[in-house]
């Protein structure tokens, strides 16, 4: 497997990631892989697909859009904001999180020893999708040092400014900014006055393409008021030799996927 680093990312792409704190990789998934991912995701969102791992759960862990709760005329798939920990509960999503297409890129950015933390499906349904305020992911993960985890955000639908693509602030991955406690669906976040939002850039992605981002890069997404849903499956990785400086009681554990 030595050599896969050069095969996956050019030196320019690696430099761009280290300079900006994120990197777009176009067409990460083939059309067939994308279609299968969409169908499996529809199963999760509709409640047809159930966990097949031995976790004792009879459904996935879901967070609903606050504006849709109690509205029986809206189908379940259009009410879900985030589905958590799919890869620990279903073999298909485990296989997605450990795809060589993704892990080779992570290896070229993090190094050879890699652990999988988890995944999160950010759904942002048409009309109802709510905002995700500015934050750095690592504000949630300070038990782990150094602060350099990596997320791979794969677009299941074309993600555009109109339907709430993610916006990044380049170059903000060098230190952790103190976060405010927001409570609710977004526990920690940053207010407008905490960041230089004049520098943020929308990251529009074609379905099947991906954005890799550093766990300190400040980002957010706007509500989806359009007619088109916008789903992104995020899988999250950490260096295999990262230190747990405080206990992190994660129910599924951190799984070594390359060593
Ligand atoms: O998909 C979104 O709207 C937000 C994604 C996000 O916050 C993340 O990937 O950490």
PDB file of C-alpha atoms and ligand atoms in Angstrom:
ATOM      1  CA  UNK A   1       0.000   0.000   0.000  1.00  0.00           C
ATOM      2  CA  UNK A   2       3.017   2.312   0.120  1.00  0.00           C
ATOM      3  CA  UNK A   3       2.600   4.575  -2.876  1.00  0.00           C
ATOM      4  CA  UNK A   4      -1.166   4.952  -2.602  1.00  0.00           C
ATOM      5  CA  UNK A   5      -0.558   8.440  -1.188  1.00  0.00           C
ATOM      6  CA  UNK A   6       0.840   9.684  -4.486  1.00  0.00           C
ATOM      7  CA  UNK A   7      -1.866   7.867  -6.412  1.00  0.00           C
ATOM      8  CA  UNK A   8      -4.672   9.552  -4.541  1.00  0.00           C
ATOM      9  CA  UNK A   9      -3.646  13.190  -4.070  1.00  0.00           C
ATOM     10  CA  UNK A  10      -1.183  15.344  -5.938  1.00  0.00           C
ATOM     11  CA  UNK A  11       1.384  17.329  -3.893  1.00  0.00           C
ATOM     12  CA  UNK A  12      -0.597  20.450  -4.866  1.00  0.00           C
ATOM     13  CA  UNK A  13      -3.760  18.997  -3.371  1.00  0.00           C
ATOM     14  CA  UNK A  14      -1.961  18.058  -0.152  1.00  0.00           C
ATOM     15  CA  UNK A  15      -0.459  21.587   0.070  1.00  0.00           C
ATOM     16  CA  UNK A  16      -3.833  23.143  -0.605  1.00  0.00           C
ATOM     17  CA  UNK A  17      -5.378  21.134   2.254  1.00  0.00           C
ATOM     18  CA  UNK A  18      -2.626  22.173   4.658  1.00  0.00           C
ATOM     19  CA  UNK A  19      -2.945  25.813   3.613  1.00  0.00           C
ATOM     20  CA  UNK A  20      -6.732  26.092   3.657  1.00  0.00           C
ATOM     21  CA  UNK A  21      -7.874  23.371   6.056  1.00  0.00           C
ATOM     22  CA  UNK A  22     -10.133  21.726   3.471  1.00  0.00           C
ATOM     23  CA  UNK A  23      -9.962  20.118   0.059  1.00  0.00           C
ATOM     24  CA  UNK A  24     -12.539  19.180  -2.578  1.00  0.00           C
ATOM     25  CA  UNK A  25     -12.063  15.807  -4.280  1.00  0.00           C
ATOM     26  CA  UNK A  26     -14.355  15.663  -7.323  1.00  0.00           C
ATOM     27  CA  UNK A  27     -16.119  12.432  -8.315  1.00  0.00           C
ATOM     28  CA  UNK A  28     -14.940  10.444  -5.325  1.00  0.00           C
ATOM     29  CA  UNK A  29     -17.745   7.930  -5.848  1.00  0.00           C
ATOM     30  CA  UNK A  30     -18.629   6.240  -9.124  1.00  0.00           C
ATOM     31  CA  UNK A  31     -22.218   6.704 -10.383  1.00  0.00           C
ATOM     32  CA  UNK A  32     -22.990   3.133  -9.213  1.00  0.00           C
ATOM     33  CA  UNK A  33     -21.549   3.733  -5.730  1.00  0.00           C
ATOM     34  CA  UNK A  34     -23.509   6.981  -5.476  1.00  0.00           C
ATOM     35  CA  UNK A  35     -26.766   5.339  -6.505  1.00  0.00           C
ATOM     36  CA  UNK A  36     -26.313   2.575  -3.920  1.00  0.00           C
ATOM     37  CA  UNK A  37     -25.512   5.122  -1.210  1.00  0.00           C
ATOM     38  CA  UNK A  38     -28.673   7.057  -2.068  1.00  0.00           C
ATOM     39  CA  UNK A  39     -30.828   3.944  -1.923  1.00  0.00           C
ATOM     40  CA  UNK A  40     -29.407   2.811   1.419  1.00  0.00           C
ATOM     41  CA  UNK A  41     -29.834   6.333   2.797  1.00  0.00           C
ATOM     42  CA  UNK A  42     -33.460   6.448   1.646  1.00  0.00           C
ATOM     43  CA  UNK A  43     -33.933   3.206   3.589  1.00  0.00           C
ATOM     44  CA  UNK A  44     -32.547   4.800   6.752  1.00  0.00           C
ATOM     45  CA  UNK A  45     -34.582   7.979   6.345  1.00  0.00           C
ATOM     46  CA  UNK A  46     -37.825   6.127   5.602  1.00  0.00           C
ATOM     47  CA  UNK A  47     -37.289   3.656   8.461  1.00  0.00           C
ATOM     48  CA  UNK A  48     -37.179   0.640   6.098  1.00  0.00           C
ATOM     49  CA  UNK A  49     -33.508  -0.177   6.720  1.00  0.00           C
ATOM     50  CA  UNK A  50     -32.741  -1.340  10.255  1.00  0.00           C
ATOM     51  CA  UNK A  51     -29.369  -1.772  11.997  1.00  0.00           C
ATOM     52  CA  UNK A  52     -27.773  -5.122  11.158  1.00  0.00           C
ATOM     53  CA  UNK A  53     -24.963  -4.873  13.722  1.00  0.00           C
ATOM     54  CA  UNK A  54     -25.162  -6.377  17.178  1.00  0.00           C
ATOM     55  CA  UNK A  55     -25.771  -3.057  18.948  1.00  0.00           C
ATOM     56  CA  UNK A  56     -29.181  -3.765  20.416  1.00  0.00           C
ATOM     57  CA  UNK A  57     -30.769  -0.879  18.485  1.00  0.00           C
ATOM     58  CA  UNK A  58     -33.919  -1.330  16.443  1.00  0.00           C
ATOM     59  CA  UNK A  59     -33.486   1.960  14.574  1.00  0.00           C
ATOM     60  CA  UNK A  60     -30.694   4.431  13.876  1.00  0.00           C
ATOM     61  CA  UNK A  61     -30.071   7.414  16.152  1.00  0.00           C
ATOM     62  CA  UNK A  62     -31.951  10.340  14.609  1.00  0.00           C
ATOM     63  CA  UNK A  63     -32.283  14.059  15.254  1.00  0.00           C
ATOM     64  CA  UNK A  64     -35.361  15.774  13.783  1.00  0.00           C
ATOM     65  CA  UNK A  65     -35.761  19.244  12.321  1.00  0.00           C
ATOM     66  CA  UNK A  66     -37.357  21.303  15.104  1.00  0.00           C
ATOM     67  CA  UNK A  67     -39.835  22.943  12.694  1.00  0.00           C
ATOM     68  CA  UNK A  68     -41.282  19.579  11.608  1.00  0.00           C
ATOM     69  CA  UNK A  69     -41.939  17.933  14.965  1.00  0.00           C
ATOM     70  CA  UNK A  70     -45.594  16.948  15.395  1.00  0.00           C
ATOM     71  CA  UNK A  71     -46.423  17.604  11.708  1.00  0.00           C
ATOM     72  CA  UNK A  72     -47.940  14.334  10.522  1.00  0.00           C
ATOM     73  CA  UNK A  73     -48.366  15.502   6.926  1.00  0.00           C
ATOM     74  CA  UNK A  74     -44.577  15.624   6.384  1.00  0.00           C
ATOM     75  CA  UNK A  75     -42.946  12.261   5.516  1.00  0.00           C
ATOM     76  CA  UNK A  76     -40.308  11.030   7.977  1.00  0.00           C
ATOM     77  CA  UNK A  77     -37.490  11.366   5.414  1.00  0.00           C
ATOM     78  CA  UNK A  78     -38.201  15.106   5.126  1.00  0.00           C
ATOM     79  CA  UNK A  79     -38.136  15.646   8.887  1.00  0.00           C
ATOM     80  CA  UNK A  80     -34.726  14.214   9.728  1.00  0.00           C
ATOM     81  CA  UNK A  81     -31.884  16.653  10.401  1.00  0.00           C
ATOM     82  CA  UNK A  82     -29.062  14.245  11.264  1.00  0.00           C
ATOM     83  CA  UNK A  83     -28.687  10.444  11.439  1.00  0.00           C
ATOM     84  CA  UNK A  84     -25.783   9.399  13.688  1.00  0.00           C
ATOM     85  CA  UNK A  85     -23.419   6.425  13.908  1.00  0.00           C
ATOM     86  CA  UNK A  86     -24.639   4.577  10.805  1.00  0.00           C
ATOM     87  CA  UNK A  87     -21.256   2.906  10.291  1.00  0.00           C
ATOM     88  CA  UNK A  88     -21.351   1.322  13.746  1.00  0.00           C
ATOM     89  CA  UNK A  89     -24.873   0.015  13.225  1.00  0.00           C
ATOM     90  CA  UNK A  90     -24.940  -1.211   9.627  1.00  0.00           C
ATOM     91  CA  UNK A  91     -22.415  -3.121   7.542  1.00  0.00           C
ATOM     92  CA  UNK A  92     -23.136  -1.114   4.378  1.00  0.00           C
ATOM     93  CA  UNK A  93     -22.199   2.158   6.119  1.00  0.00           C
ATOM     94  CA  UNK A  94     -19.158   0.526   7.730  1.00  0.00           C
ATOM     95  CA  UNK A  95     -18.043  -0.402   4.242  1.00  0.00           C
ATOM     96  CA  UNK A  96     -18.610   3.189   3.107  1.00  0.00           C
ATOM     97  CA  UNK A  97     -16.551   4.615   5.994  1.00  0.00           C
ATOM     98  CA  UNK A  98     -13.688   2.240   5.223  1.00  0.00           C
ATOM     99  CA  UNK A  99     -13.712   2.603   1.423  1.00  0.00           C
ATOM    100  CA  UNK A 100     -10.151   2.809   0.033  1.00  0.00           C
ATOM    101  CA  UNK A 101     -11.289   5.801  -2.069  1.00  0.00           C
ATOM    102  CA  UNK A 102     -11.820   7.739   1.174  1.00  0.00           C
ATOM    103  CA  UNK A 103      -9.223   6.215   3.482  1.00  0.00           C
ATOM    104  CA  UNK A 104      -6.408   6.629   0.938  1.00  0.00           C
ATOM    105  CA  UNK A 105      -7.088  10.372   0.907  1.00  0.00           C
ATOM    106  CA  UNK A 106      -7.246  10.468   4.712  1.00  0.00           C
ATOM    107  CA  UNK A 107      -3.934   8.598   4.825  1.00  0.00           C
ATOM    108  CA  UNK A 108      -2.287  11.161   2.611  1.00  0.00           C
ATOM    109  CA  UNK A 109      -3.423  13.920   4.983  1.00  0.00           C
ATOM    110  CA  UNK A 110      -3.127  12.223   8.393  1.00  0.00           C
ATOM    111  CA  UNK A 111      -0.519   9.533   7.904  1.00  0.00           C
ATOM    112  CA  UNK A 112      -0.595   5.771   7.785  1.00  0.00           C
ATOM    113  CA  UNK A 113      -2.180   4.969  11.188  1.00  0.00           C
ATOM    114  CA  UNK A 114      -5.873   5.766  11.140  1.00  0.00           C
ATOM    115  CA  UNK A 115      -8.820   5.231  13.468  1.00  0.00           C
ATOM    116  CA  UNK A 116     -12.453   5.675  12.558  1.00  0.00           C
ATOM    117  CA  UNK A 117     -14.507   7.712  15.002  1.00  0.00           C
ATOM    118  CA  UNK A 118     -18.004   7.727  13.490  1.00  0.00           C
ATOM    119  CA  UNK A 119     -20.288   9.155  10.819  1.00  0.00           C
ATOM    120  CA  UNK A 120     -23.135  11.658  10.634  1.00  0.00           C
ATOM    121  CA  UNK A 121     -25.648  12.027   7.797  1.00  0.00           C
ATOM    122  CA  UNK A 122     -26.549  15.737   7.538  1.00  0.00           C
ATOM    123  CA  UNK A 123     -29.860  15.673   5.685  1.00  0.00           C
ATOM    124  CA  UNK A 124     -31.030  19.306   5.283  1.00  0.00           C
ATOM    125  CA  UNK A 125     -34.428  18.501   3.725  1.00  0.00           C
ATOM    126  CA  UNK A 126     -36.044  20.807   1.147  1.00  0.00           C
ATOM    127  CA  UNK A 127     -37.962  23.692   2.768  1.00  0.00           C
ATOM    128  CA  UNK A 128     -37.279  22.536   6.365  1.00  0.00           C
ATOM    129  CA  UNK A 129     -33.505  22.142   6.598  1.00  0.00           C
ATOM    130  CA  UNK A 130     -32.216  24.370   9.388  1.00  0.00           C
ATOM    131  CA  UNK A 131     -28.870  26.131   9.699  1.00  0.00           C
ATOM    132  CA  UNK A 132     -25.717  24.728  11.257  1.00  0.00           C
ATOM    133  CA  UNK A 133     -24.030  27.732  12.927  1.00  0.00           C
ATOM    134  CA  UNK A 134     -20.304  28.473  12.677  1.00  0.00           C
ATOM    135  CA  UNK A 135     -18.206  25.985  14.634  1.00  0.00           C
ATOM    136  CA  UNK A 136     -14.978  24.017  14.706  1.00  0.00           C
ATOM    137  CA  UNK A 137     -15.626  20.288  15.003  1.00  0.00           C
ATOM    138  CA  UNK A 138     -12.800  19.850  17.464  1.00  0.00           C
ATOM    139  CA  UNK A 139     -14.612  22.072  19.995  1.00  0.00           C
ATOM    140  CA  UNK A 140     -16.660  18.891  20.572  1.00  0.00           C
ATOM    141  CA  UNK A 141     -13.667  16.570  20.722  1.00  0.00           C
ATOM    142  CA  UNK A 142     -11.106  18.210  23.049  1.00  0.00           C
ATOM    143  CA  UNK A 143     -10.497  14.884  24.764  1.00  0.00           C
ATOM    144  CA  UNK A 144      -8.287  14.052  21.780  1.00  0.00           C
ATOM    145  CA  UNK A 145      -4.893  15.620  21.040  1.00  0.00           C
ATOM    146  CA  UNK A 146      -3.414  16.781  18.800  1.00  0.00           C
ATOM    147  CA  UNK A 147      -6.330  18.688  17.327  1.00  0.00           C
ATOM    148  CA  UNK A 148      -6.187  17.212  13.842  1.00  0.00           C
ATOM    149  CA  UNK A 149      -9.041  14.927  13.014  1.00  0.00           C
ATOM    150  CA  UNK A 150     -10.379  14.789   9.465  1.00  0.00           C
ATOM    151  CA  UNK A 151     -13.924  14.611   8.127  1.00  0.00           C
ATOM    152  CA  UNK A 152     -14.938  13.440   4.675  1.00  0.00           C
ATOM    153  CA  UNK A 153     -18.241  15.064   3.584  1.00  0.00           C
ATOM    154  CA  UNK A 154     -19.670  13.155   0.605  1.00  0.00           C
ATOM    155  CA  UNK A 155     -22.484  14.851  -1.333  1.00  0.00           C
ATOM    156  CA  UNK A 156     -25.461  12.588  -2.060  1.00  0.00           C
ATOM    157  CA  UNK A 157     -27.197  15.429  -3.926  1.00  0.00           C
ATOM    158  CA  UNK A 158     -25.739  18.433  -5.693  1.00  0.00           C
ATOM    159  CA  UNK A 159     -24.930  20.814  -2.828  1.00  0.00           C
ATOM    160  CA  UNK A 160     -25.333  24.454  -3.846  1.00  0.00           C
ATOM    161  CA  UNK A 161     -25.622  27.840  -2.178  1.00  0.00           C
ATOM    162  CA  UNK A 162     -29.364  27.621  -2.753  1.00  0.00           C
ATOM    163  CA  UNK A 163     -29.915  24.349  -0.885  1.00  0.00           C
ATOM    164  CA  UNK A 164     -27.468  24.977   1.946  1.00  0.00           C
ATOM    165  CA  UNK A 165     -23.988  23.768   0.997  1.00  0.00           C
ATOM    166  CA  UNK A 166     -21.273  23.997   3.648  1.00  0.00           C
ATOM    167  CA  UNK A 167     -19.306  27.277   3.861  1.00  0.00           C
ATOM    168  CA  UNK A 168     -15.695  27.171   5.063  1.00  0.00           C
ATOM    169  CA  UNK A 169     -13.364  29.909   6.307  1.00  0.00           C
ATOM    170  CA  UNK A 170      -9.980  29.012   4.760  1.00  0.00           C
ATOM    171  CA  UNK A 171      -6.921  28.957   6.981  1.00  0.00           C
ATOM    172  CA  UNK A 172      -8.780  28.818  10.311  1.00  0.00           C
ATOM    173  CA  UNK A 173      -7.483  25.331  11.176  1.00  0.00           C
ATOM    174  CA  UNK A 174      -4.429  26.465  13.119  1.00  0.00           C
ATOM    175  CA  UNK A 175      -5.967  26.994  16.571  1.00  0.00           C
ATOM    176  CA  UNK A 176      -9.089  26.366  18.580  1.00  0.00           C
ATOM    177  CA  UNK A 177     -11.310  29.399  19.148  1.00  0.00           C
ATOM    178  CA  UNK A 178     -13.296  29.465  22.437  1.00  0.00           C
ATOM    179  CA  UNK A 179     -16.872  28.392  21.650  1.00  0.00           C
ATOM    180  CA  UNK A 180     -20.151  29.578  23.141  1.00  0.00           C
ATOM    181  CA  UNK A 181     -22.618  27.123  24.646  1.00  0.00           C
ATOM    182  CA  UNK A 182     -25.693  27.329  22.424  1.00  0.00           C
ATOM    183  CA  UNK A 183     -27.623  24.340  23.730  1.00  0.00           C
ATOM    184  CA  UNK A 184     -30.249  22.602  21.602  1.00  0.00           C
ATOM    185  CA  UNK A 185     -29.257  20.719  18.467  1.00  0.00           C
ATOM    186  CA  UNK A 186     -25.979  22.629  18.171  1.00  0.00           C
ATOM    187  CA  UNK A 187     -24.374  22.425  21.606  1.00  0.00           C
ATOM    188  CA  UNK A 188     -21.348  24.639  20.884  1.00  0.00           C
ATOM    189  CA  UNK A 189     -20.915  27.325  18.246  1.00  0.00           C
ATOM    190  CA  UNK A 190     -19.427  30.656  17.250  1.00  0.00           C
ATOM    191  CA  UNK A 191     -21.327  33.914  16.810  1.00  0.00           C
ATOM    192  CA  UNK A 192     -20.869  36.212  13.792  1.00  0.00           C
ATOM    193  CA  UNK A 193     -18.680  38.522  15.872  1.00  0.00           C
ATOM    194  CA  UNK A 194     -16.326  35.641  16.767  1.00  0.00           C
ATOM    195  CA  UNK A 195     -15.271  35.059  13.146  1.00  0.00           C
ATOM    196  CA  UNK A 196     -14.350  36.941   9.975  1.00  0.00           C
ATOM    197  CA  UNK A 197     -17.284  35.844   7.854  1.00  0.00           C
ATOM    198  CA  UNK A 198     -16.175  38.111   4.974  1.00  0.00           C
ATOM    199  CA  UNK A 199     -13.637  35.355   4.202  1.00  0.00           C
ATOM    200  CA  UNK A 200     -16.039  32.415   4.107  1.00  0.00           C
ATOM    201  CA  UNK A 201     -16.429  30.498   0.870  1.00  0.00           C
ATOM    202  CA  UNK A 202     -19.349  28.291  -0.193  1.00  0.00           C
ATOM    203  CA  UNK A 203     -18.206  24.796  -1.105  1.00  0.00           C
ATOM    204  CA  UNK A 204     -20.564  23.694  -3.843  1.00  0.00           C
ATOM    205  CA  UNK A 205     -20.271  19.997  -4.664  1.00  0.00           C
ATOM    206  CA  UNK A 206     -21.627  17.765  -7.378  1.00  0.00           C
ATOM    207  CA  UNK A 207     -23.302  14.615  -6.078  1.00  0.00           C
ATOM    208  CA  UNK A 208     -20.634  11.941  -5.614  1.00  0.00           C
ATOM    209  CA  UNK A 209     -17.902  14.500  -4.915  1.00  0.00           C
ATOM    210  CA  UNK A 210     -16.403  15.060  -1.481  1.00  0.00           C
ATOM    211  CA  UNK A 211     -14.891  17.708   0.738  1.00  0.00           C
ATOM    212  CA  UNK A 212     -12.266  16.720   3.313  1.00  0.00           C
ATOM    213  CA  UNK A 213     -11.881  19.138   6.207  1.00  0.00           C
ATOM    214  CA  UNK A 214      -9.628  19.542   9.211  1.00  0.00           C
ATOM    215  CA  UNK A 215     -11.347  19.418  12.608  1.00  0.00           C
ATOM    216  CA  UNK A 216     -10.371  23.036  13.358  1.00  0.00           C
ATOM    217  CA  UNK A 217     -11.535  24.668  10.114  1.00  0.00           C
ATOM    218  CA  UNK A 218     -14.436  27.006  10.920  1.00  0.00           C
ATOM    219  CA  UNK A 219     -17.552  26.214   8.894  1.00  0.00           C
ATOM    220  CA  UNK A 220     -21.299  26.544   8.815  1.00  0.00           C
ATOM    221  CA  UNK A 221     -24.314  25.930   6.567  1.00  0.00           C
ATOM    222  CA  UNK A 222     -27.433  27.979   5.934  1.00  0.00           C
ATOM    223  CA  UNK A 223     -31.073  26.799   6.043  1.00  0.00           C
ATOM    224  CA  UNK A 224     -32.476  25.047   2.995  1.00  0.00           C
ATOM    225  CA  UNK A 225     -35.470  27.030   1.776  1.00  0.00           C
ATOM    226  CA  UNK A 226     -35.225  25.552  -1.747  1.00  0.00           C
ATOM    227  CA  UNK A 227     -37.236  22.735  -3.337  1.00  0.00           C
ATOM    228  CA  UNK A 228     -34.198  20.425  -3.433  1.00  0.00           C
ATOM    229  CA  UNK A 229     -32.957  18.334  -0.534  1.00  0.00           C
ATOM    230  CA  UNK A 230     -29.245  18.308   0.300  1.00  0.00           C
ATOM    231  CA  UNK A 231     -27.732  15.264   1.993  1.00  0.00           C
ATOM    232  CA  UNK A 232     -24.100  14.883   3.014  1.00  0.00           C
ATOM    233  CA  UNK A 233     -22.594  11.819   4.688  1.00  0.00           C
ATOM    234  CA  UNK A 234     -19.672  12.770   6.927  1.00  0.00           C
ATOM    235  CA  UNK A 235     -17.199  10.131   8.084  1.00  0.00           C
ATOM    236  CA  UNK A 236     -14.663  11.165  10.724  1.00  0.00           C
ATOM    237  CA  UNK A 237     -11.091   9.911  11.272  1.00  0.00           C
ATOM    238  CA  UNK A 238      -8.282  10.472  13.760  1.00  0.00           C
ATOM    239  CA  UNK A 239      -4.592   9.583  13.771  1.00  0.00           C
ATOM    240  CA  UNK A 240      -4.034   6.114  15.219  1.00  0.00           C
ATOM    241  CA  UNK A 241      -1.515   7.494  17.724  1.00  0.00           C
ATOM    242  CA  UNK A 242      -3.707  10.395  18.930  1.00  0.00           C
ATOM    243  CA  UNK A 243      -3.798  10.758  22.720  1.00  0.00           C
ATOM    244  CA  UNK A 244      -6.919  10.737  24.831  1.00  0.00           C
ATOM    245  CA  UNK A 245      -6.043  13.472  27.340  1.00  0.00           C
ATOM    246  CA  UNK A 246      -9.391  13.077  29.101  1.00  0.00           C
ATOM    247  CA  UNK A 247     -11.713  10.081  29.105  1.00  0.00           C
ATOM    248  CA  UNK A 248     -14.063   9.892  26.114  1.00  0.00           C
ATOM    249  CA  UNK A 249     -16.800   7.436  26.798  1.00  0.00           C
ATOM    250  CA  UNK A 250     -17.861   6.753  23.203  1.00  0.00           C
ATOM    251  CA  UNK A 251     -20.226   3.796  23.163  1.00  0.00           C
ATOM    252  CA  UNK A 252     -18.923   2.300  19.905  1.00  0.00           C
ATOM    253  CA  UNK A 253     -15.222   2.845  20.547  1.00  0.00           C
ATOM    254  CA  UNK A 254     -12.578   4.160  18.152  1.00  0.00           C
ATOM    255  CA  UNK A 255     -11.847   1.506  15.558  1.00  0.00           C
ATOM    256  CA  UNK A 256      -8.402   1.037  14.033  1.00  0.00           C
ATOM    257  CA  UNK A 257      -8.849   0.828  10.271  1.00  0.00           C
ATOM    258  CA  UNK A 258      -5.199   1.181   9.164  1.00  0.00           C
ATOM    259  CA  UNK A 259      -2.080   0.470  11.156  1.00  0.00           C
TER     260      UNK A 259
HETATM  261  O1  LIG B   1     -23.699  19.430   6.442  1.00  0.00           O
HETATM  262  C1  LIG B   1     -23.839  20.415   7.132  1.00  0.00           C
HETATM  263  O2  LIG B   1     -24.723  21.238   6.931  1.00  0.00           O
HETATM  264  C2  LIG B   1     -22.901  20.668   8.288  1.00  0.00           C
HETATM  265  C3  LIG B   1     -21.728  19.748   8.269  1.00  0.00           C
HETATM  266  C4  LIG B   1     -20.819  19.905   9.440  1.00  0.00           C
HETATM  267  O3  LIG B   1     -20.987  20.708  10.301  1.00  0.00           O
HETATM  268  C5  LIG B   1     -19.653  19.017   9.502  1.00  0.00           C
HETATM  269  O4  LIG B   1     -19.417  18.236   8.579  1.00  0.00           O
HETATM  270  O5  LIG B   1     -18.935  19.084  10.514  1.00  0.00           O
END
